[in-house]
PDB file of C-alpha atoms and ligand atoms in Angstrom:
ATOM      1  CA  MET A   1      10.367 -10.071  17.101  1.00  0.00           C
ATOM      2  CA  THR A   2      11.268  -8.370  13.196  1.00  0.00           C
ATOM      3  CA  ASP A   3       8.538  -7.785  11.013  1.00  0.00           C
ATOM      4  CA  ASN A   4       8.963  -9.938   8.221  1.00  0.00           C
ATOM      5  CA  LYS A   5       7.684  -6.930   5.426  1.00  0.00           C
ATOM      6  CA  ALA A   6      10.741  -5.440   6.397  1.00  0.00           C
ATOM      7  CA  PHE A   7      12.829  -9.089   5.969  1.00  0.00           C
ATOM      8  CA  PRO A   8      14.891  -9.099   2.985  1.00  0.00           C
ATOM      9  CA  GLN A   9      12.988 -12.019   0.944  1.00  0.00           C
ATOM     10  CA  SER A  10      17.247 -13.538  -1.457  1.00  0.00           C
ATOM     11  CA  ILE A  11      20.062 -13.991   0.533  1.00  0.00           C
ATOM     12  CA  LEU A  12      23.229 -15.207   0.131  1.00  0.00           C
ATOM     13  CA  ILE A  13      25.262 -16.329   2.536  1.00  0.00           C
ATOM     14  CA  THR A  14      29.107 -16.965   1.667  1.00  0.00           C
ATOM     15  CA  GLY A  15      30.532 -18.397   4.296  1.00  0.00           C
ATOM     16  CA  ALA A  16      28.295 -21.262   4.618  1.00  0.00           C
ATOM     17  CA  ALA A  17      29.773 -24.161   5.778  1.00  0.00           C
ATOM     18  CA  GLY A  18      31.879 -22.125   8.094  1.00  0.00           C
ATOM     19  CA  ASN A  19      31.285 -21.452  12.433  1.00  0.00           C
ATOM     20  CA  LEU A  20      29.361 -18.777  11.912  1.00  0.00           C
ATOM     21  CA  GLY A  21      28.053 -19.555   8.137  1.00  0.00           C
ATOM     22  CA  GLN A  22      25.977 -22.990   9.280  1.00  0.00           C
ATOM     23  CA  VAL A  23      24.764 -21.187  12.678  1.00  0.00           C
ATOM     24  CA  THR A  24      23.455 -17.754  10.208  1.00  0.00           C
ATOM     25  CA  ALA A  25      22.166 -20.202   7.804  1.00  0.00           C
ATOM     26  CA  ARG A  26      19.862 -22.488  10.303  1.00  0.00           C
ATOM     27  CA  ALA A  27      18.229 -19.411  11.025  1.00  0.00           C
ATOM     28  CA  LEU A  28      17.547 -18.853   8.050  1.00  0.00           C
ATOM     29  CA  SER A  29      16.431 -22.278   6.666  1.00  0.00           C
ATOM     30  CA  ASP A  30      13.974 -22.438   9.552  1.00  0.00           C
ATOM     31  CA  ARG A  31      13.113 -18.606   8.006  1.00  0.00           C
ATOM     32  CA  LEU A  32      12.855 -19.991   4.896  1.00  0.00           C
ATOM     33  CA  ARG A  33      10.219 -23.359   6.164  1.00  0.00           C
ATOM     34  CA  ALA A  34       8.124 -20.807   8.173  1.00  0.00           C
ATOM     35  CA  GLY A  35       7.790 -18.376   4.716  1.00  0.00           C
ATOM     36  CA  GLN A  36       8.922 -15.621   5.733  1.00  0.00           C
ATOM     37  CA  ILE A  37      12.230 -15.216   3.314  1.00  0.00           C
ATOM     38  CA  ARG A  38      11.870 -16.993  -0.827  1.00  0.00           C
ATOM     39  CA  HIS A  39      15.381 -18.077  -1.064  1.00  0.00           C
ATOM     40  CA  LEU A  40      18.324 -18.787  -0.117  1.00  0.00           C
ATOM     41  CA  ARG A  41      22.246 -19.288  -1.181  1.00  0.00           C
ATOM     42  CA  LEU A  42      24.610 -20.227   0.811  1.00  0.00           C
ATOM     43  CA  ALA A  43      28.011 -20.531  -0.701  1.00  0.00           C
ATOM     44  CA  ASP A  44      31.251 -22.163   0.748  1.00  0.00           C
ATOM     45  CA  ILE A  45      34.967 -23.269  -1.154  1.00  0.00           C
ATOM     46  CA  ARG A  46      33.981 -26.419   1.073  1.00  0.00           C
ATOM     47  CA  PRO A  47      31.371 -28.930   1.300  1.00  0.00           C
ATOM     48  CA  ILE A  48      28.143 -26.668   2.720  1.00  0.00           C
ATOM     49  CA  PRO A  49      25.763 -29.460   5.073  1.00  0.00           C
ATOM     50  CA  ALA A  50      22.303 -30.216   2.348  1.00  0.00           C
ATOM     51  CA  VAL A  51      19.399 -27.870   3.777  1.00  0.00           C
ATOM     52  CA  GLU A  52      16.010 -28.847   2.153  1.00  0.00           C
ATOM     53  CA  GLY A  53      14.623 -25.690  -0.326  1.00  0.00           C
ATOM     54  CA  VAL A  54      18.057 -24.707   0.555  1.00  0.00           C
ATOM     55  CA  GLU A  55      20.115 -23.841  -2.762  1.00  0.00           C
ATOM     56  CA  ALA A  56      23.842 -24.507  -1.604  1.00  0.00           C
ATOM     57  CA  ILE A  57      27.159 -23.692  -4.468  1.00  0.00           C
ATOM     58  CA  GLN A  58      30.724 -24.869  -3.287  1.00  0.00           C
ATOM     59  CA  THR A  59      33.120 -22.513  -4.843  1.00  0.00           C
ATOM     60  CA  PRO A  60      36.113 -20.544  -4.355  1.00  0.00           C
ATOM     61  CA  ILE A  61      35.102 -16.684  -3.949  1.00  0.00           C
ATOM     62  CA  SER A  62      37.575 -14.717  -4.961  1.00  0.00           C
ATOM     63  CA  SER A  63      37.554 -14.237  -8.834  1.00  0.00           C
ATOM     64  CA  ARG A  64      35.137 -11.568 -10.254  1.00  0.00           C
ATOM     65  CA  GLU A  65      32.247 -14.056 -11.805  1.00  0.00           C
ATOM     66  CA  VAL A  66      31.468 -16.084  -9.075  1.00  0.00           C
ATOM     67  CA  ALA A  67      30.860 -13.049  -7.758  1.00  0.00           C
ATOM     68  CA  PHE A  68      28.888 -11.801 -10.056  1.00  0.00           C
ATOM     69  CA  ASP A  69      26.376 -15.513 -10.196  1.00  0.00           C
ATOM     70  CA  LEU A  70      26.902 -15.246  -6.352  1.00  0.00           C
ATOM     71  CA  ALA A  71      24.800 -12.044  -5.850  1.00  0.00           C
ATOM     72  CA  GLU A  72      22.420 -12.364  -8.697  1.00  0.00           C
ATOM     73  CA  GLY A  73      18.507 -11.902  -8.312  1.00  0.00           C
ATOM     74  CA  MET A  74      20.020 -11.440  -3.882  1.00  0.00           C
ATOM     75  CA  ASP A  75      18.499  -9.318  -1.925  1.00  0.00           C
ATOM     76  CA  ALA A  76      21.283  -8.896   0.400  1.00  0.00           C
ATOM     77  CA  ILE A  77      24.387 -10.566   0.604  1.00  0.00           C
ATOM     78  CA  ILE A  78      26.293 -11.197   4.152  1.00  0.00           C
ATOM     79  CA  HIS A  79      30.157 -12.250   3.949  1.00  0.00           C
ATOM     80  CA  LEU A  80      31.089 -14.109   6.926  1.00  0.00           C
ATOM     81  CA  SER A  81      33.481 -15.918   3.762  1.00  0.00           C
ATOM     82  CA  GLY A  82      37.224 -15.729   3.469  1.00  0.00           C
ATOM     83  CA  ILE A  83      40.096 -16.580   6.037  1.00  0.00           C
ATOM     84  CA  PRO A  84      39.691 -16.220  10.411  1.00  0.00           C
ATOM     85  CA  THR A  85      42.963 -15.624  11.117  1.00  0.00           C
ATOM     86  CA  GLU A  86      46.890 -14.577  10.678  1.00  0.00           C
ATOM     87  CA  GLY A  87      48.014 -15.965   6.729  1.00  0.00           C
ATOM     88  CA  THR A  88      49.916 -14.875   3.871  1.00  0.00           C
ATOM     89  CA  TRP A  89      49.229 -11.891   1.470  1.00  0.00           C
ATOM     90  CA  GLU A  90      49.224 -15.067  -0.884  1.00  0.00           C
ATOM     91  CA  ALA A  91      46.510 -17.020   1.158  1.00  0.00           C
ATOM     92  CA  LEU A  92      44.811 -13.896   2.426  1.00  0.00           C
ATOM     93  CA  ILE A  93      44.159 -11.442  -1.056  1.00  0.00           C
ATOM     94  CA  PRO A  94      42.310 -14.274  -3.090  1.00  0.00           C
ATOM     95  CA  ALA A  95      40.506 -14.842  -0.111  1.00  0.00           C
ATOM     96  CA  ASN A  96      39.888 -12.156   1.593  1.00  0.00           C
ATOM     97  CA  ILE A  97      40.167  -8.614   0.183  1.00  0.00           C
ATOM     98  CA  ALA A  98      39.749  -9.955  -3.716  1.00  0.00           C
ATOM     99  CA  ALA A  99      36.011 -11.595  -2.591  1.00  0.00           C
ATOM    100  CA  THR A 100      35.143  -9.230  -0.403  1.00  0.00           C
ATOM    101  CA  ALA A 101      35.893  -5.549  -3.337  1.00  0.00           C
ATOM    102  CA  HIS A 102      34.030  -8.104  -5.776  1.00  0.00           C
ATOM    103  CA  LEU A 103      31.290  -8.749  -4.240  1.00  0.00           C
ATOM    104  CA  TRP A 104      30.349  -6.228  -3.685  1.00  0.00           C
ATOM    105  CA  ASP A 105      30.783  -4.707  -6.636  1.00  0.00           C
ATOM    106  CA  ALA A 106      28.825  -7.768  -8.031  1.00  0.00           C
ATOM    107  CA  ALA A 107      26.085  -6.293  -5.225  1.00  0.00           C
ATOM    108  CA  VAL A 108      26.067  -3.025  -7.297  1.00  0.00           C
ATOM    109  CA  ALA A 109      26.020  -4.702 -10.273  1.00  0.00           C
ATOM    110  CA  HIS A 110      22.929  -6.288  -9.515  1.00  0.00           C
ATOM    111  CA  GLY A 111      20.887  -3.743  -7.131  1.00  0.00           C
ATOM    112  CA  VAL A 112      21.520  -6.491  -3.515  1.00  0.00           C
ATOM    113  CA  ASP A 113      20.280  -3.684  -0.633  1.00  0.00           C
ATOM    114  CA  ARG A 114      22.833  -4.342   1.754  1.00  0.00           C
ATOM    115  CA  VAL A 115      25.920  -6.632   2.087  1.00  0.00           C
ATOM    116  CA  LEU A 116      26.493  -7.448   6.291  1.00  0.00           C
ATOM    117  CA  PHE A 117      30.110  -7.753   6.603  1.00  0.00           C
ATOM    118  CA  ALA A 118      32.124 -10.281   8.952  1.00  0.00           C
ATOM    119  CA  SER A 119      35.277  -7.293  10.110  1.00  0.00           C
ATOM    120  CA  SER A 120      36.688  -8.457  13.101  1.00  0.00           C
ATOM    121  CA  ASN A 121      37.598  -6.952  16.213  1.00  0.00           C
ATOM    122  CA  HIS A 122      41.530  -7.746  14.616  1.00  0.00           C
ATOM    123  CA  ALA A 123      40.511  -4.926  13.174  1.00  0.00           C
ATOM    124  CA  VAL A 124      41.217  -2.968  15.735  1.00  0.00           C
ATOM    125  CA  GLY A 125      43.490  -5.089  18.043  1.00  0.00           C
ATOM    126  CA  MET A 126      46.045  -2.827  18.701  1.00  0.00           C
ATOM    127  CA  TYR A 127      44.078  -0.909  21.083  1.00  0.00           C
ATOM    128  CA  PRO A 128      44.867  -1.110  24.154  1.00  0.00           C
ATOM    129  CA  VAL A 129      42.841  -3.153  26.899  1.00  0.00           C
ATOM    130  CA  ASP A 130      42.446   0.230  29.716  1.00  0.00           C
ATOM    131  CA  ARG A 131      40.955   2.117  26.323  1.00  0.00           C
ATOM    132  CA  THR A 132      37.150   1.877  25.948  1.00  0.00           C
ATOM    133  CA  VAL A 133      36.465   2.672  22.047  1.00  0.00           C
ATOM    134  CA  ASP A 134      33.253   2.541  20.120  1.00  0.00           C
ATOM    135  CA  HIS A 135      32.210   2.523  16.458  1.00  0.00           C
ATOM    136  CA  SER A 136      33.457   5.244  15.675  1.00  0.00           C
ATOM    137  CA  ALA A 137      36.935   4.566  17.025  1.00  0.00           C
ATOM    138  CA  PRO A 138      39.544   4.742  13.284  1.00  0.00           C
ATOM    139  CA  PRO A 139      40.778   0.874  12.151  1.00  0.00           C
ATOM    140  CA  CYS A 140      44.133  -0.031  14.117  1.00  0.00           C
ATOM    141  CA  PRO A 141      44.465  -3.299  12.797  1.00  0.00           C
ATOM    142  CA  ASP A 142      46.798  -5.806  15.042  1.00  0.00           C
ATOM    143  CA  SER A 143      47.349  -8.567  11.914  1.00  0.00           C
ATOM    144  CA  ARG A 144      47.415  -9.059   8.438  1.00  0.00           C
ATOM    145  CA  TYR A 145      44.497 -10.611   8.955  1.00  0.00           C
ATOM    146  CA  GLY A 146      42.812  -6.885  10.791  1.00  0.00           C
ATOM    147  CA  LEU A 147      44.019  -5.227   8.119  1.00  0.00           C
ATOM    148  CA  THR A 148      41.605  -7.320   5.736  1.00  0.00           C
ATOM    149  CA  LYS A 149      39.366  -6.677   7.265  1.00  0.00           C
ATOM    150  CA  ALA A 150      40.041  -2.918   8.290  1.00  0.00           C
ATOM    151  CA  PHE A 151      40.019  -3.557   3.921  1.00  0.00           C
ATOM    152  CA  GLY A 152      36.693  -4.622   3.815  1.00  0.00           C
ATOM    153  CA  GLU A 153      35.205  -2.463   6.406  1.00  0.00           C
ATOM    154  CA  GLN A 154      36.112   1.460   4.539  1.00  0.00           C
ATOM    155  CA  LEU A 155      35.178  -0.700   1.042  1.00  0.00           C
ATOM    156  CA  ALA A 156      31.415  -0.809   2.578  1.00  0.00           C
ATOM    157  CA  ALA A 157      31.873   2.983   3.119  1.00  0.00           C
ATOM    158  CA  LEU A 158      33.129   4.301   0.049  1.00  0.00           C
ATOM    159  CA  TYR A 159      30.230   2.617  -1.549  1.00  0.00           C
ATOM    160  CA  ALA A 160      27.776   2.683   0.957  1.00  0.00           C
ATOM    161  CA  ALA A 161      28.226   6.600   0.246  1.00  0.00           C
ATOM    162  CA  LYS A 162      28.348   6.159  -3.943  1.00  0.00           C
ATOM    163  CA  THR A 163      26.723   3.904  -4.808  1.00  0.00           C
ATOM    164  CA  PRO A 164      22.872   2.688  -3.213  1.00  0.00           C
ATOM    165  CA  VAL A 165      24.386  -0.074  -1.434  1.00  0.00           C
ATOM    166  CA  ARG A 166      24.232  -0.150   2.439  1.00  0.00           C
ATOM    167  CA  GLY A 167      26.686  -1.144   4.068  1.00  0.00           C
ATOM    168  CA  PHE A 168      26.976  -3.101   7.657  1.00  0.00           C
ATOM    169  CA  CYS A 169      30.098  -4.315   9.470  1.00  0.00           C
ATOM    170  CA  MET A 170      29.972  -6.390  12.996  1.00  0.00           C
ATOM    171  CA  ARG A 171      33.713  -6.206  14.450  1.00  0.00           C
ATOM    172  CA  ILE A 172      32.766  -9.546  15.777  1.00  0.00           C
ATOM    173  CA  GLY A 173      34.574 -10.563  18.894  1.00  0.00           C
ATOM    174  CA  SER A 174      34.717 -14.328  20.398  1.00  0.00           C
ATOM    175  CA  CYS A 175      31.729 -15.872  18.705  1.00  0.00           C
ATOM    176  CA  PHE A 176      31.941 -19.713  19.860  1.00  0.00           C
ATOM    177  CA  GLU A 177      29.557 -21.769  21.449  1.00  0.00           C
ATOM    178  CA  VAL A 178      31.791 -21.630  24.964  1.00  0.00           C
ATOM    179  CA  VAL A 179      33.647 -18.849  27.118  1.00  0.00           C
ATOM    180  CA  SER A 180      36.733 -20.253  27.784  1.00  0.00           C
ATOM    181  CA  ALA A 181      39.262 -17.562  27.754  1.00  0.00           C
ATOM    182  CA  LYS A 182      39.372 -14.439  30.774  1.00  0.00           C
ATOM    183  CA  ARG A 183      39.682 -11.844  27.496  1.00  0.00           C
ATOM    184  CA  HIS A 184      35.823 -13.733  25.916  1.00  0.00           C
ATOM    185  CA  LEU A 185      34.182 -11.613  29.497  1.00  0.00           C
ATOM    186  CA  GLN A 186      35.322  -8.605  27.724  1.00  0.00           C
ATOM    187  CA  THR A 187      35.036  -9.908  24.115  1.00  0.00           C
ATOM    188  CA  PHE A 188      32.557 -12.391  23.404  1.00  0.00           C
ATOM    189  CA  GLN A 189      28.768 -13.405  21.133  1.00  0.00           C
ATOM    190  CA  SER A 190      26.244 -16.243  21.926  1.00  0.00           C
ATOM    191  CA  HIS A 191      25.495 -17.252  18.451  1.00  0.00           C
ATOM    192  CA  ALA A 192      21.427 -16.455  19.613  1.00  0.00           C
ATOM    193  CA  ASP A 193      23.585 -12.949  19.959  1.00  0.00           C
ATOM    194  CA  PHE A 194      24.754 -13.098  16.499  1.00  0.00           C
ATOM    195  CA  ILE A 195      22.029 -13.742  14.477  1.00  0.00           C
ATOM    196  CA  ARG A 196      20.098 -10.770  16.208  1.00  0.00           C
ATOM    197  CA  LEU A 197      22.692  -8.887  15.289  1.00  0.00           C
ATOM    198  CA  ILE A 198      22.468  -9.799  11.722  1.00  0.00           C
ATOM    199  CA  GLU A 199      19.197 -10.019  12.102  1.00  0.00           C
ATOM    200  CA  THR A 200      19.490  -5.865  12.350  1.00  0.00           C
ATOM    201  CA  GLY A 201      21.169  -5.809   9.726  1.00  0.00           C
ATOM    202  CA  LEU A 202      19.134  -7.398   8.039  1.00  0.00           C
ATOM    203  CA  THR A 203      16.805  -5.164   8.887  1.00  0.00           C
ATOM    204  CA  ALA A 204      17.970  -1.835  10.562  1.00  0.00           C
ATOM    205  CA  ASP A 205      17.585   1.716   8.440  1.00  0.00           C
ATOM    206  CA  TYR A 206      21.085   2.798   7.285  1.00  0.00           C
ATOM    207  CA  ARG A 207      23.753   3.455   4.552  1.00  0.00           C
ATOM    208  CA  PHE A 208      27.328   3.044   6.212  1.00  0.00           C
ATOM    209  CA  GLU A 209      27.468   1.292  10.009  1.00  0.00           C
ATOM    210  CA  VAL A 210      30.315  -0.572  11.972  1.00  0.00           C
ATOM    211  CA  VAL A 211      29.378  -2.574  15.190  1.00  0.00           C
ATOM    212  CA  TYR A 212      30.959  -4.645  17.283  1.00  0.00           C
ATOM    213  CA  GLY A 213      29.367  -8.187  17.537  1.00  0.00           C
ATOM    214  CA  ILE A 214      29.458  -8.656  21.083  1.00  0.00           C
ATOM    215  CA  SER A 215      26.364 -10.465  23.981  1.00  0.00           C
ATOM    216  CA  ASP A 216      25.813  -8.593  27.053  1.00  0.00           C
ATOM    217  CA  ASN A 217      29.700  -8.323  28.260  1.00  0.00           C
ATOM    218  CA  PRO A 218      29.458  -5.860  31.740  1.00  0.00           C
ATOM    219  CA  GLY A 219      32.272  -3.896  31.801  1.00  0.00           C
ATOM    220  CA  SER A 220      34.044  -4.763  28.252  1.00  0.00           C
ATOM    221  CA  PHE A 221      36.518  -2.652  26.094  1.00  0.00           C
ATOM    222  CA  TRP A 222      33.892  -1.802  23.438  1.00  0.00           C
ATOM    223  CA  ASP A 223      30.909   0.456  23.468  1.00  0.00           C
ATOM    224  CA  ASN A 224      28.718  -0.755  21.235  1.00  0.00           C
ATOM    225  CA  ALA A 225      25.591   1.718  21.680  1.00  0.00           C
ATOM    226  CA  ASN A 226      25.564   2.244  17.794  1.00  0.00           C
ATOM    227  CA  ALA A 227      23.879  -1.414  17.607  1.00  0.00           C
ATOM    228  CA  ARG A 228      21.706  -0.805  20.095  1.00  0.00           C
ATOM    229  CA  ARG A 229      21.032   2.732  18.695  1.00  0.00           C
ATOM    230  CA  LEU A 230      19.274   0.920  14.847  1.00  0.00           C
ATOM    231  CA  GLY A 231      16.854  -2.442  17.246  1.00  0.00           C
ATOM    232  CA  TYR A 232      20.194  -5.303  18.133  1.00  0.00           C
ATOM    233  CA  ALA A 233      19.487  -6.444  21.808  1.00  0.00           C
ATOM    234  CA  PRO A 234      21.496  -9.001  23.103  1.00  0.00           C
ATOM    235  CA  GLN A 235      20.394 -11.090  25.246  1.00  0.00           C
ATOM    236  CA  ASP A 236      23.210 -13.503  26.848  1.00  0.00           C
ATOM    237  CA  ARG A 237      26.165 -12.604  29.223  1.00  0.00           C
ATOM    238  CA  PRO A 238      29.681 -14.028  29.689  1.00  0.00           C
ATOM    239  CA  ALA A 239      29.576 -15.568  32.664  1.00  0.00           C
ATOM    240  CA  ASP A 240      26.383 -18.391  31.913  1.00  0.00           C
ATOM    241  CA  PHE A 241      28.372 -19.973  29.140  1.00  0.00           C
ATOM    242  CA  MET A 242      31.756 -20.649  30.809  1.00  0.00           C
ATOM    243  CA  ALA A 243      33.634 -23.517  30.257  1.00  0.00           C
ATOM    244  CA  GLU A 244      36.242 -25.316  32.774  1.00  0.00           C
ATOM    245  CA  PRO A 245      39.340 -24.264  32.157  1.00  0.00           C
ATOM    246  CA  VAL A 246      39.448 -20.972  31.918  1.00  0.00           C
ATOM    247  CA  ASP A 247      42.703 -19.484  29.947  1.00  0.00           C
ATOM    248  CA  GLU A 248      43.294 -16.928  32.696  1.00  0.00           C
ATOM    249  CA  THR A 249      45.986 -15.410  30.421  1.00  0.00           C
ATOM    250  CA  ASP A 250      46.432 -11.231  31.015  1.00  0.00           C
ATOM    251  CA  TYR A 251      46.782  -8.654  27.110  1.00  0.00           C
ATOM    252  CA  ARG A 252      47.924  -5.377  27.340  1.00  0.00           C
ATOM    253  CA  PHE A 253      45.993  -5.050  23.846  1.00  0.00           C
ATOM    254  CA  GLN A 254      41.938  -5.377  23.205  1.00  0.00           C
ATOM    255  CA  GLY A 255      43.460  -7.848  20.491  1.00  0.00           C
ATOM    256  CA  GLY A 256      44.672 -10.457  22.675  1.00  0.00           C
ATOM    257  CA  SER A 257      47.130 -12.957  21.152  1.00  0.00           C
ATOM    258  CA  PHE A 258      47.272 -11.472  17.814  1.00  0.00           C
ATOM    259  CA  ALA A 259      48.077  -7.856  18.883  1.00  0.00           C
ATOM    260  CA  ASP A 260      50.904 -10.068  20.597  1.00  0.00           C
ATOM    261  CA  ALA A 261      52.287 -12.209  17.911  1.00  0.00           C
ATOM    262  CA  PRO A 262      54.873 -10.657  16.127  1.00  0.00           C
ATOM    263  CA  LEU A 263      54.183  -9.715  12.283  1.00  0.00           C
ATOM    264  CA  SER A 264      55.761 -12.370  10.389  1.00  0.00           C
ATOM    265  CA  ARG A 265      57.600 -12.817   7.305  1.00  0.00           C
ATOM    266  CA  ASP A 266      55.878 -13.054   4.408  1.00  0.00           C
TER     267      ASP A 266
HETATM  268  N1  NAD B   1      33.134 -16.879  15.532  1.00  0.00           N
HETATM  269  C1  NAD B   1      34.340 -16.096  15.637  1.00  0.00           C
HETATM  270  O1  NAD B   1      34.352 -15.704  16.149  1.00  0.00           O
HETATM  271  C2  NAD B   1      35.321 -14.480  14.383  1.00  0.00           C
HETATM  272  C3  NAD B   1      35.195 -13.666  14.796  1.00  0.00           C
HETATM  273  C4  NAD B   1      35.381 -12.499  14.439  1.00  0.00           C
HETATM  274  C5  NAD B   1      35.267 -12.479  13.253  1.00  0.00           C
HETATM  275  N2  NAD B   1      35.254 -13.469  12.578  1.00  0.00           N
HETATM  276  C6  NAD B   1      34.914 -13.202  10.940  1.00  0.00           C
HETATM  277  O2  NAD B   1      33.286 -13.848  10.342  1.00  0.00           O
HETATM  278  C7  NAD B   1      33.374 -15.205   9.324  1.00  0.00           C
HETATM  279  C8  NAD B   1      33.244 -16.267   9.866  1.00  0.00           C
HETATM  280  O3  NAD B   1      33.688 -17.216  10.995  1.00  0.00           O
HETATM  281  P1  NAD B   1      33.849 -18.837  11.632  1.00  0.00           P
HETATM  282  O4  NAD B   1      34.576 -18.400  12.565  1.00  0.00           O
HETATM  283  O5  NAD B   1      32.557 -19.061  11.496  1.00  0.00           O
HETATM  284  O6  NAD B   1      35.219 -18.702  10.245  1.00  0.00           O
HETATM  285  P2  NAD B   1      35.149 -19.984   9.505  1.00  0.00           P
HETATM  286  O7  NAD B   1      36.885 -20.562   9.257  1.00  0.00           O
HETATM  287  O8  NAD B   1      34.528 -21.497  10.378  1.00  0.00           O
HETATM  288  O9  NAD B   1      34.512 -20.019   8.150  1.00  0.00           O
HETATM  289  C9  NAD B   1      34.779 -19.705   7.428  1.00  0.00           C
HETATM  290  C10 NAD B   1      34.586 -20.251   6.067  1.00  0.00           C
HETATM  291  O10 NAD B   1      35.023 -19.334   5.161  1.00  0.00           O
HETATM  292  C11 NAD B   1      35.461 -20.712   3.576  1.00  0.00           C
HETATM  293  N3  NAD B   1      36.075 -20.032   3.279  1.00  0.00           N
HETATM  294  C12 NAD B   1      37.642 -19.633   2.682  1.00  0.00           C
HETATM  295  N4  NAD B   1      37.736 -19.465   1.983  1.00  0.00           N
HETATM  296  C13 NAD B   1      36.624 -19.283   1.320  1.00  0.00           C
HETATM  297  C14 NAD B   1      37.191 -19.134  -0.290  1.00  0.00           C
HETATM  298  N5  NAD B   1      37.999 -18.274  -0.806  1.00  0.00           N
HETATM  299  N6  NAD B   1      35.795 -19.064  -0.889  1.00  0.00           N
HETATM  300  C15 NAD B   1      34.430 -19.429  -0.184  1.00  0.00           C
HETATM  301  N7  NAD B   1      35.233 -19.873   0.823  1.00  0.00           N
HETATM  302  C16 NAD B   1      35.713 -19.586   1.842  1.00  0.00           C
HETATM  303  C17 NAD B   1      35.512 -21.289   4.857  1.00  0.00           C
HETATM  304  O11 NAD B   1      35.335 -22.728   4.252  1.00  0.00           O
HETATM  305  C18 NAD B   1      34.756 -21.342   5.793  1.00  0.00           C
HETATM  306  O12 NAD B   1      34.156 -22.379   6.110  1.00  0.00           O
HETATM  307  C19 NAD B   1      34.846 -15.222   9.260  1.00  0.00           C
HETATM  308  O13 NAD B   1      35.550 -13.789   8.047  1.00  0.00           O
HETATM  309  C20 NAD B   1      35.503 -14.026  10.305  1.00  0.00           C
HETATM  310  O14 NAD B   1      36.611 -13.689  10.020  1.00  0.00           O
HETATM  311  C21 NAD B   1      34.893 -14.543  13.223  1.00  0.00           C
END
């Protein structure tokens, strides 16, 4: 259980209408109701399910003005918004690159203490499956999408070095309700463990860190010792979340189908 005194009191979640955004908003609205945090602000381009006492702002996030408005008065930002799959530069640049850059500038301007960034395993997806990589593995993106996440990680590193804003980059694997593919045995993260990782990012002491968003996955090609060092203690294992049928595809690269797909014409 995390120490409430160390918990940021005002938190912005971007992408709050999405899968992980809703899971995170539920967990933090429980803390709001319990009086453990003071202000929860949710933002998304799509309608956000209403929660009593929670501020919800429906807006595209890609301009400097919007980013500055959203960050005002916040102690922490959990940045989950963006396109979560491969796309054209026309789509990815505003949603994944401009939004992230402007949010970090807004965090500096408004004295936000930390930004938790939903990076992705696809930032390192071109590593082969027989190689174990840890938080120190340089980006090796498997797609334009993965490259936008590598950009976000490097942005976090730059700002952590030159400004007071701490950066916590989560290379999320496969954070779903169930395990539906053989690959997920290595990459799965349960929603409950995702929240444990978020709590680690919100409370641990660091300047810039890269961690993997995985559960307790025996034999994973990602060594997540850095997350554990910071206090992350996953409680779930993929074997307890198996669905039927399971996609049995074996992949050569850690990014799975993203890595195998040819680079489409933009
Ligand atoms: N779920 C996973 O397993 C997984 C794995 C790796 C990385 N991630 C990353 O985690 C984040 C959340 O993933 P998710 O599964 O919840 O995806 P999701 O698509 O369900 O949620 C993303 C949300 O971002 C919003 N959004 C997109 N563009 C926007 C914009 N310009 N302005 C405002 N809102 C915008 C969408 O409306 C959506 O609600 C994403 O950044 C994704 O890349 C997720």
